[in-house]
GROMACS .gro file of N, CA, C and O in nm:
model
  356
    1UNK      N    1  -7.371  -6.309   7.927
    1UNK     CA    2  -7.196  -6.304   7.885
    1UNK      C    3  -7.180  -6.191   7.813
    1UNK      O    4  -7.235  -6.130   7.702
    2UNK      N    5  -7.108  -6.119   7.886
    2UNK     CA    6  -7.068  -5.922   7.799
    2UNK      C    7  -7.020  -5.934   7.692
    2UNK      O    8  -6.904  -6.033   7.659
    3UNK      N    9  -7.154  -5.863   7.611
    3UNK     CA   10  -7.050  -5.816   7.455
    3UNK      C   11  -6.911  -5.826   7.450
    3UNK      O   12  -6.878  -5.845   7.381
    4UNK      N   13  -6.837  -5.734   7.521
    4UNK     CA   14  -6.711  -5.684   7.559
    4UNK      C   15  -6.601  -5.821   7.521
    4UNK      O   16  -6.514  -5.832   7.486
    5UNK      N   17  -6.645  -5.872   7.680
    5UNK     CA   18  -6.597  -6.016   7.634
    5UNK      C   19  -6.565  -6.100   7.514
    5UNK      O   20  -6.446  -6.158   7.505
    6UNK      N   21  -6.611  -6.064   7.462
    6UNK     CA   22  -6.650  -6.189   7.336
    6UNK      C   23  -6.548  -6.055   7.237
    6UNK      O   24  -6.505  -6.170   7.128
    7UNK      N   25  -6.570  -5.994   7.224
    7UNK     CA   26  -6.479  -5.898   7.110
    7UNK      C   27  -6.347  -5.878   7.212
    7UNK      O   28  -6.245  -5.822   7.151
    8UNK      N   29  -6.256  -5.980   7.289
    8UNK     CA   30  -6.128  -5.943   7.335
    8UNK      C   31  -6.019  -6.059   7.218
    8UNK      O   32  -6.056  -6.078   7.166
    9UNK      N   33  -5.891  -5.985   7.325
    9UNK     CA   34  -5.784  -6.088   7.181
    9UNK      C   35  -5.694  -6.094   7.301
    9UNK      O   36  -5.696  -6.067   7.388
   10UNK      N   37  -5.685  -6.226   7.283
   10UNK     CA   38  -5.593  -6.375   7.349
   10UNK      C   39  -5.440  -6.300   7.309
   10UNK      O   40  -5.408  -6.323   7.184
   11UNK      N   41  -5.383  -6.266   7.394
   11UNK     CA   42  -5.249  -6.184   7.367
   11UNK      C   43  -5.126  -6.348   7.467
   11UNK      O   44  -5.142  -6.359   7.631
   12UNK      N   45  -5.010  -6.285   7.413
   12UNK     CA   46  -4.907  -6.372   7.440
   12UNK      C   47  -4.819  -6.337   7.524
   12UNK      O   48  -4.762  -6.318   7.611
   13UNK      N   49  -4.821  -6.139   7.512
   13UNK     CA   50  -4.741  -6.056   7.540
   13UNK      C   51  -4.770  -5.915   7.516
   13UNK      O   52  -4.939  -5.925   7.483
   14UNK      N   53  -4.760  -5.791   7.548
   14UNK     CA   54  -4.785  -5.708   7.568
   14UNK      C   55  -4.874  -5.697   7.398
   14UNK      O   56  -4.783  -5.655   7.351
   15UNK      N   57  -4.979  -5.655   7.354
   15UNK     CA   58  -4.984  -5.578   7.237
   15UNK      C   59  -4.946  -5.471   7.198
   15UNK      O   60  -4.919  -5.419   7.057
   16UNK      N   61  -4.920  -5.361   7.281
   16UNK     CA   62  -4.865  -5.238   7.239
   16UNK      C   63  -4.703  -5.287   7.183
   16UNK      O   64  -4.667  -5.224   7.064
   17UNK      N   65  -4.642  -5.362   7.234
   17UNK     CA   66  -4.438  -5.368   7.228
   17UNK      C   67  -4.388  -5.499   7.241
   17UNK      O   68  -4.318  -5.487   7.179
   18UNK      N   69  -4.494  -5.586   7.283
   18UNK     CA   70  -4.427  -5.741   7.314
   18UNK      C   71  -4.330  -5.754   7.392
   18UNK      O   72  -4.332  -5.832   7.403
   19UNK      N   73  -4.320  -5.692   7.537
   19UNK     CA   74  -4.343  -5.687   7.634
   19UNK      C   75  -4.393  -5.797   7.730
   19UNK      O   76  -4.521  -5.855   7.650
   20UNK      N   77  -4.322  -5.830   7.821
   20UNK     CA   78  -4.405  -5.901   7.956
   20UNK      C   79  -4.453  -5.817   8.050
   20UNK      O   80  -4.491  -5.707   8.038
   21UNK      N   81  -4.603  -5.932   8.024
   21UNK     CA   82  -4.696  -5.839   8.133
   21UNK      C   83  -4.735  -5.876   8.242
   21UNK      O   84  -4.700  -6.035   8.251
   22UNK      N   85  -4.714  -5.822   8.383
   22UNK     CA   86  -4.752  -5.874   8.475
   22UNK      C   87  -4.878  -5.867   8.566
   22UNK      O   88  -4.963  -5.759   8.526
   23UNK      N   89  -4.945  -5.950   8.572
   23UNK     CA   90  -5.091  -5.961   8.612
   23UNK      C   91  -5.094  -5.999   8.786
   23UNK      O   92  -5.055  -6.070   8.811
   24UNK      N   93  -5.153  -5.839   8.837
   24UNK     CA   94  -5.196  -5.869   9.020
   24UNK      C   95  -5.284  -5.891   9.055
   24UNK      O   96  -5.380  -5.802   8.988
   25UNK      N   97  -5.242  -5.968   9.157
   25UNK     CA   98  -5.406  -5.969   9.199
   25UNK      C   99  -5.395  -5.931   9.342
   25UNK      O  100  -5.299  -5.933   9.456
   26UNK      N  101  -5.504  -5.796   9.386
   26UNK     CA  102  -5.499  -5.722   9.478
   26UNK      C  103  -5.537  -5.787   9.626
   26UNK      O  104  -5.660  -5.813   9.610
   27UNK      N  105  -5.463  -5.769   9.740
   27UNK     CA  106  -5.558  -5.850   9.813
   27UNK      C  107  -5.565  -5.719   9.951
   27UNK      O  108  -5.425  -5.575   9.912
   28UNK      N  109  -5.604  -5.715  10.083
   28UNK     CA  110  -5.592  -5.649  10.190
   28UNK      C  111  -5.575  -5.672  10.270
   28UNK      O  112  -5.576  -5.796  10.342
   29UNK      N  113  -5.533  -5.594  10.424
   29UNK     CA  114  -5.484  -5.624  10.538
   29UNK      C  115  -5.462  -5.515  10.589
   29UNK      O  116  -5.497  -5.387  10.504
   30UNK      N  117  -5.486  -5.480  10.711
   30UNK     CA  118  -5.409  -5.393  10.817
   30UNK      C  119  -5.364  -5.364  10.918
   30UNK      O  120  -5.321  -5.510  11.018
   31UNK      N  121  -5.333  -5.269  10.917
   31UNK     CA  122  -5.227  -5.288  11.079
   31UNK      C  123  -5.303  -5.221  11.168
   31UNK      O  124  -5.355  -5.103  11.167
   32UNK      N  125  -5.319  -5.329  11.341
   32UNK     CA  126  -5.422  -5.314  11.453
   32UNK      C  127  -5.307  -5.260  11.516
   32UNK      O  128  -5.232  -5.307  11.568
   33UNK      N  129  -5.324  -5.135  11.643
   33UNK     CA  130  -5.286  -5.122  11.725
   33UNK      C  131  -5.396  -5.059  11.805
   33UNK      O  132  -5.522  -5.043  11.778
   34UNK      N  133  -5.350  -5.110  11.980
   34UNK     CA  134  -5.493  -5.101  12.058
   34UNK      C  135  -5.462  -4.912  12.100
   34UNK      O  136  -5.334  -4.875  12.140
   35UNK      N  137  -5.574  -4.882  12.174
   35UNK     CA  138  -5.540  -4.753  12.217
   35UNK      C  139  -5.514  -4.754  12.371
   35UNK      O  140  -5.596  -4.849  12.409
   36UNK      N  141  -5.422  -4.727  12.434
   36UNK     CA  142  -5.371  -4.708  12.508
   36UNK      C  143  -5.444  -4.666  12.671
   36UNK      O  144  -5.534  -4.564  12.637
   37UNK      N  145  -5.421  -4.698  12.775
   37UNK     CA  146  -5.496  -4.604  12.909
   37UNK      C  147  -5.472  -4.448  12.925
   37UNK      O  148  -5.576  -4.392  12.948
   38UNK      N  149  -5.368  -4.419  12.819
   38UNK     CA  150  -5.396  -4.231  12.829
   38UNK      C  151  -5.420  -4.206  12.689
   38UNK      O  152  -5.422  -4.037  12.688
   39UNK      N  153  -5.468  -4.255  12.661
   39UNK     CA  154  -5.542  -4.241  12.501
   39UNK      C  155  -5.476  -4.185  12.393
   39UNK      O  156  -5.514  -4.144  12.320
   40UNK      N  157  -5.376  -4.262  12.415
   40UNK     CA  158  -5.240  -4.248  12.317
   40UNK      C  159  -5.234  -4.463  12.246
   40UNK      O  160  -5.234  -4.499  12.285
   41UNK      N  161  -5.220  -4.369  12.128
   41UNK     CA  162  -5.183  -4.493  12.050
   41UNK      C  163  -5.077  -4.586  12.086
   41UNK      O  164  -4.984  -4.541  12.128
   42UNK      N  165  -5.050  -4.728  12.149
   42UNK     CA  166  -4.968  -4.806  12.179
   42UNK      C  167  -4.813  -4.835  12.040
   42UNK      O  168  -4.925  -4.833  11.971
   43UNK      N  169  -4.777  -4.809  12.079
   43UNK     CA  170  -4.639  -4.846  11.981
   43UNK      C  171  -4.644  -4.998  11.882
   43UNK      O  172  -4.662  -5.031  11.778
   44UNK      N  173  -4.693  -5.109  11.922
   44UNK     CA  174  -4.715  -5.246  11.923
   44UNK      C  175  -4.850  -5.262  11.805
   44UNK      O  176  -4.969  -5.212  11.818
   45UNK      N  177  -4.789  -5.296  11.724
   45UNK     CA  178  -4.897  -5.305  11.615
   45UNK      C  179  -4.901  -5.423  11.540
   45UNK      O  180  -4.787  -5.509  11.514
   46UNK      N  181  -5.019  -5.474  11.558
   46UNK     CA  182  -5.039  -5.666  11.492
   46UNK      C  183  -5.043  -5.634  11.363
   46UNK      O  184  -5.156  -5.515  11.295
   47UNK      N  185  -5.029  -5.692  11.277
   47UNK     CA  186  -5.067  -5.715  11.094
   47UNK      C  187  -5.224  -5.828  11.096
   47UNK      O  188  -5.205  -5.904  11.133
   48UNK      N  189  -5.355  -5.761  11.060
   48UNK     CA  190  -5.454  -5.841  11.015
   48UNK      C  191  -5.453  -5.932  10.953
   48UNK      O  192  -5.394  -5.936  10.816
   49UNK      N  193  -5.550  -6.018  10.941
   49UNK     CA  194  -5.526  -6.155  10.818
   49UNK      C  195  -5.606  -6.045  10.686
   49UNK      O  196  -5.666  -5.975  10.685
   50UNK      N  197  -5.524  -6.078  10.587
   50UNK     CA  198  -5.466  -6.085  10.456
   50UNK      C  199  -5.668  -6.145  10.353
   50UNK      O  200  -5.673  -6.244  10.407
   51UNK      N  201  -5.678  -6.061  10.292
   51UNK     CA  202  -5.813  -6.148  10.213
   51UNK      C  203  -5.767  -6.086  10.073
   51UNK      O  204  -5.819  -5.955  10.040
   52UNK      N  205  -5.855  -6.111   9.985
   52UNK     CA  206  -5.881  -6.080   9.787
   52UNK      C  207  -5.983  -5.970   9.838
   52UNK      O  208  -6.062  -5.940   9.916
   53UNK      N  209  -5.921  -5.838   9.789
   53UNK     CA  210  -5.981  -5.793   9.741
   53UNK      C  211  -6.088  -5.797   9.595
   53UNK      O  212  -6.217  -5.727   9.558
   54UNK      N  213  -6.082  -5.875   9.554
   54UNK     CA  214  -6.174  -5.954   9.455
   54UNK      C  215  -6.142  -5.856   9.270
   54UNK      O  216  -6.207  -5.791   9.179
   55UNK      N  217  -5.985  -5.792   9.315
   55UNK     CA  218  -5.975  -5.674   9.159
   55UNK      C  219  -5.854  -5.707   9.117
   55UNK      O  220  -5.718  -5.780   9.165
   56UNK      N  221  -5.768  -5.747   8.982
   56UNK     CA  222  -5.692  -5.742   8.938
   56UNK      C  223  -5.635  -5.600   8.826
   56UNK      O  224  -5.727  -5.592   8.770
   57UNK      N  225  -5.529  -5.634   8.834
   57UNK     CA  226  -5.483  -5.575   8.711
   57UNK      C  227  -5.358  -5.549   8.596
   57UNK      O  228  -5.276  -5.662   8.706
   58UNK      N  229  -5.278  -5.519   8.571
   58UNK     CA  230  -5.199  -5.531   8.451
   58UNK      C  231  -5.103  -5.427   8.418
   58UNK      O  232  -5.115  -5.321   8.397
   59UNK      N  233  -4.947  -5.475   8.391
   59UNK     CA  234  -4.904  -5.377   8.387
   59UNK      C  235  -4.800  -5.436   8.253
   59UNK      O  236  -4.746  -5.580   8.312
   60UNK      N  237  -4.729  -5.392   8.200
   60UNK     CA  238  -4.616  -5.403   8.100
   60UNK      C  239  -4.481  -5.341   8.191
   60UNK      O  240  -4.493  -5.271   8.167
   61UNK      N  241  -4.355  -5.456   8.159
   61UNK     CA  242  -4.283  -5.445   8.237
   61UNK      C  243  -4.181  -5.363   8.137
   61UNK      O  244  -4.059  -5.276   8.160
   62UNK      N  245  -4.226  -5.371   7.997
   62UNK     CA  246  -4.127  -5.285   7.865
   62UNK      C  247  -4.190  -5.144   7.888
   62UNK      O  248  -4.100  -5.059   7.878
   63UNK      N  249  -4.310  -5.109   7.796
   63UNK     CA  250  -4.353  -4.977   7.788
   63UNK      C  251  -4.490  -4.934   7.848
   63UNK      O  252  -4.485  -4.835   7.856
   64UNK      N  253  -4.468  -5.001   7.977
   64UNK     CA  254  -4.540  -4.963   8.075
   64UNK      C  255  -4.715  -4.944   8.069
   64UNK      O  256  -4.782  -4.882   8.110
   65UNK      N  257  -4.768  -5.005   7.976
   65UNK     CA  258  -4.887  -4.950   7.894
   65UNK      C  259  -5.007  -5.051   8.047
   65UNK      O  260  -4.876  -5.150   8.159
   66UNK      N  261  -5.083  -4.995   8.086
   66UNK     CA  262  -5.149  -5.106   8.195
   66UNK      C  263  -5.267  -5.081   8.160
   66UNK      O  264  -5.344  -5.059   8.063
   67UNK      N  265  -5.355  -5.145   8.239
   67UNK     CA  266  -5.473  -5.263   8.204
   67UNK      C  267  -5.518  -5.238   8.387
   67UNK      O  268  -5.506  -5.307   8.450
   68UNK      N  269  -5.690  -5.190   8.308
   68UNK     CA  270  -5.737  -5.190   8.473
   68UNK      C  271  -5.820  -5.327   8.464
   68UNK      O  272  -5.847  -5.377   8.366
   69UNK      N  273  -5.917  -5.339   8.564
   69UNK     CA  274  -5.986  -5.467   8.608
   69UNK      C  275  -6.096  -5.472   8.522
   69UNK      O  276  -6.111  -5.611   8.418
   70UNK      N  277  -6.146  -5.413   8.400
   70UNK     CA  278  -6.324  -5.444   8.338
   70UNK      C  279  -6.181  -5.411   8.194
   70UNK      O  280  -6.266  -5.430   8.072
   71UNK      N  281  -6.064  -5.405   8.172
   71UNK     CA  282  -5.979  -5.397   8.054
   71UNK      C  283  -5.929  -5.513   8.015
   71UNK      O  284  -5.855  -5.556   7.910
   72UNK      N  285  -5.886  -5.655   8.072
   72UNK     CA  286  -5.826  -5.770   8.056
   72UNK      C  287  -5.945  -5.838   8.145
   72UNK      O  288  -6.003  -5.811   8.216
   73UNK      N  289  -5.931  -5.986   8.061
   73UNK     CA  290  -5.932  -6.105   8.119
   73UNK      C  291  -5.884  -6.164   8.187
   73UNK      O  292  -5.765  -6.203   8.089
   74UNK      N  293  -5.838  -6.275   8.237
   74UNK     CA  294  -5.841  -6.445   8.225
   74UNK      C  295  -5.905  -6.501   8.243
   74UNK      O  296  -6.016  -6.588   8.293
   75UNK      N  297  -5.899  -6.610   8.138
   75UNK     CA  298  -6.000  -6.707   8.075
   75UNK      C  299  -5.990  -6.838   8.154
   75UNK      O  300  -5.876  -6.835   8.233
   76UNK      N  301  -6.049  -6.956   8.129
   76UNK     CA  302  -6.048  -7.064   8.243
   76UNK      C  303  -5.907  -7.157   8.194
   76UNK      O  304  -5.914  -7.224   8.240
   77UNK      N  305  -5.883  -7.102   8.065
   77UNK     CA  306  -5.722  -7.204   8.079
   77UNK      C  307  -5.617  -7.080   8.088
   77UNK      O  308  -5.504  -7.115   8.063
   78UNK      N  309  -5.632  -7.012   8.176
   78UNK     CA  310  -5.564  -6.896   8.188
   78UNK      C  311  -5.497  -6.750   8.109
   78UNK      O  312  -5.359  -6.830   8.167
   79UNK      N  313  -5.546  -6.767   8.012
   79UNK     CA  314  -5.494  -6.697   7.920
   79UNK      C  315  -5.495  -6.561   7.944
   79UNK      O  316  -5.656  -6.531   8.011
   80UNK      N  317  -5.478  -6.455   7.854
   80UNK     CA  318  -5.442  -6.298   7.960
   80UNK      C  319  -5.576  -6.272   7.803
   80UNK      O  320  -5.506  -6.289   7.718
   81UNK      N  321  -5.675  -6.186   7.835
   81UNK     CA  322  -5.752  -6.195   7.661
   81UNK      C  323  -5.722  -6.039   7.753
   81UNK      O  324  -5.773  -5.965   7.801
   82UNK      N  325  -5.763  -5.916   7.615
   82UNK     CA  326  -5.741  -5.799   7.650
   82UNK      C  327  -5.848  -5.720   7.528
   82UNK      O  328  -5.918  -5.793   7.465
   83UNK      N  329  -5.926  -5.662   7.634
   83UNK     CA  330  -6.029  -5.558   7.578
   83UNK      C  331  -6.017  -5.463   7.530
   83UNK      O  332  -6.107  -5.374   7.572
   84UNK      N  333  -5.921  -5.405   7.584
   84UNK     CA  334  -5.867  -5.248   7.587
   84UNK      C  335  -5.900  -5.176   7.454
   84UNK      O  336  -5.830  -5.246   7.323
   85UNK      N  337  -5.988  -5.068   7.413
   85UNK     CA  338  -5.959  -5.044   7.317
   85UNK      C  339  -5.854  -4.898   7.228
   85UNK      O  340  -5.829  -4.812   7.352
   86UNK      N  341  -5.788  -4.921   7.216
   86UNK     CA  342  -5.651  -4.825   7.170
   86UNK      C  343  -5.693  -4.757   7.020
   86UNK      O  344  -5.782  -4.796   6.936
   87UNK      N  345  -5.613  -4.616   7.032
   87UNK     CA  346  -5.619  -4.532   6.978
   87UNK      C  347  -5.610  -4.560   6.796
   87UNK      O  348  -5.660  -4.498   6.689
   88UNK      N  349  -5.545  -4.650   6.771
   88UNK     CA  350  -5.474  -4.692   6.635
   88UNK      C  351  -5.567  -4.802   6.602
   88UNK      O  352  -5.583  -4.854   6.484
   89UNK      N  353  -5.691  -4.856   6.696
   89UNK     CA  354  -5.779  -4.940   6.608
   89UNK      C  355  -5.862  -4.933   6.533
   89UNK      O  356  -5.959  -4.839   6.571
   0.00000   0.00000   0.00000
């Protein structure tokens, strides 16, 4: 197990301001267009099947604090664990 994960802090709210945190799971999709007989893209496009990118980010709605994928985790009980090092620590 990663040593940094042992040093995380379980949070119920933003550790900076106490605001609400939004956790985003990132997904991918594409818009697909056929190349027409004249060599130009046709106007019609379709959206391809989406799939997970395997990345999460988090963001505080109040103070705008943000976390990259390596700065937090969601544990087996679906709790937010903060690994971010701050200047005041």
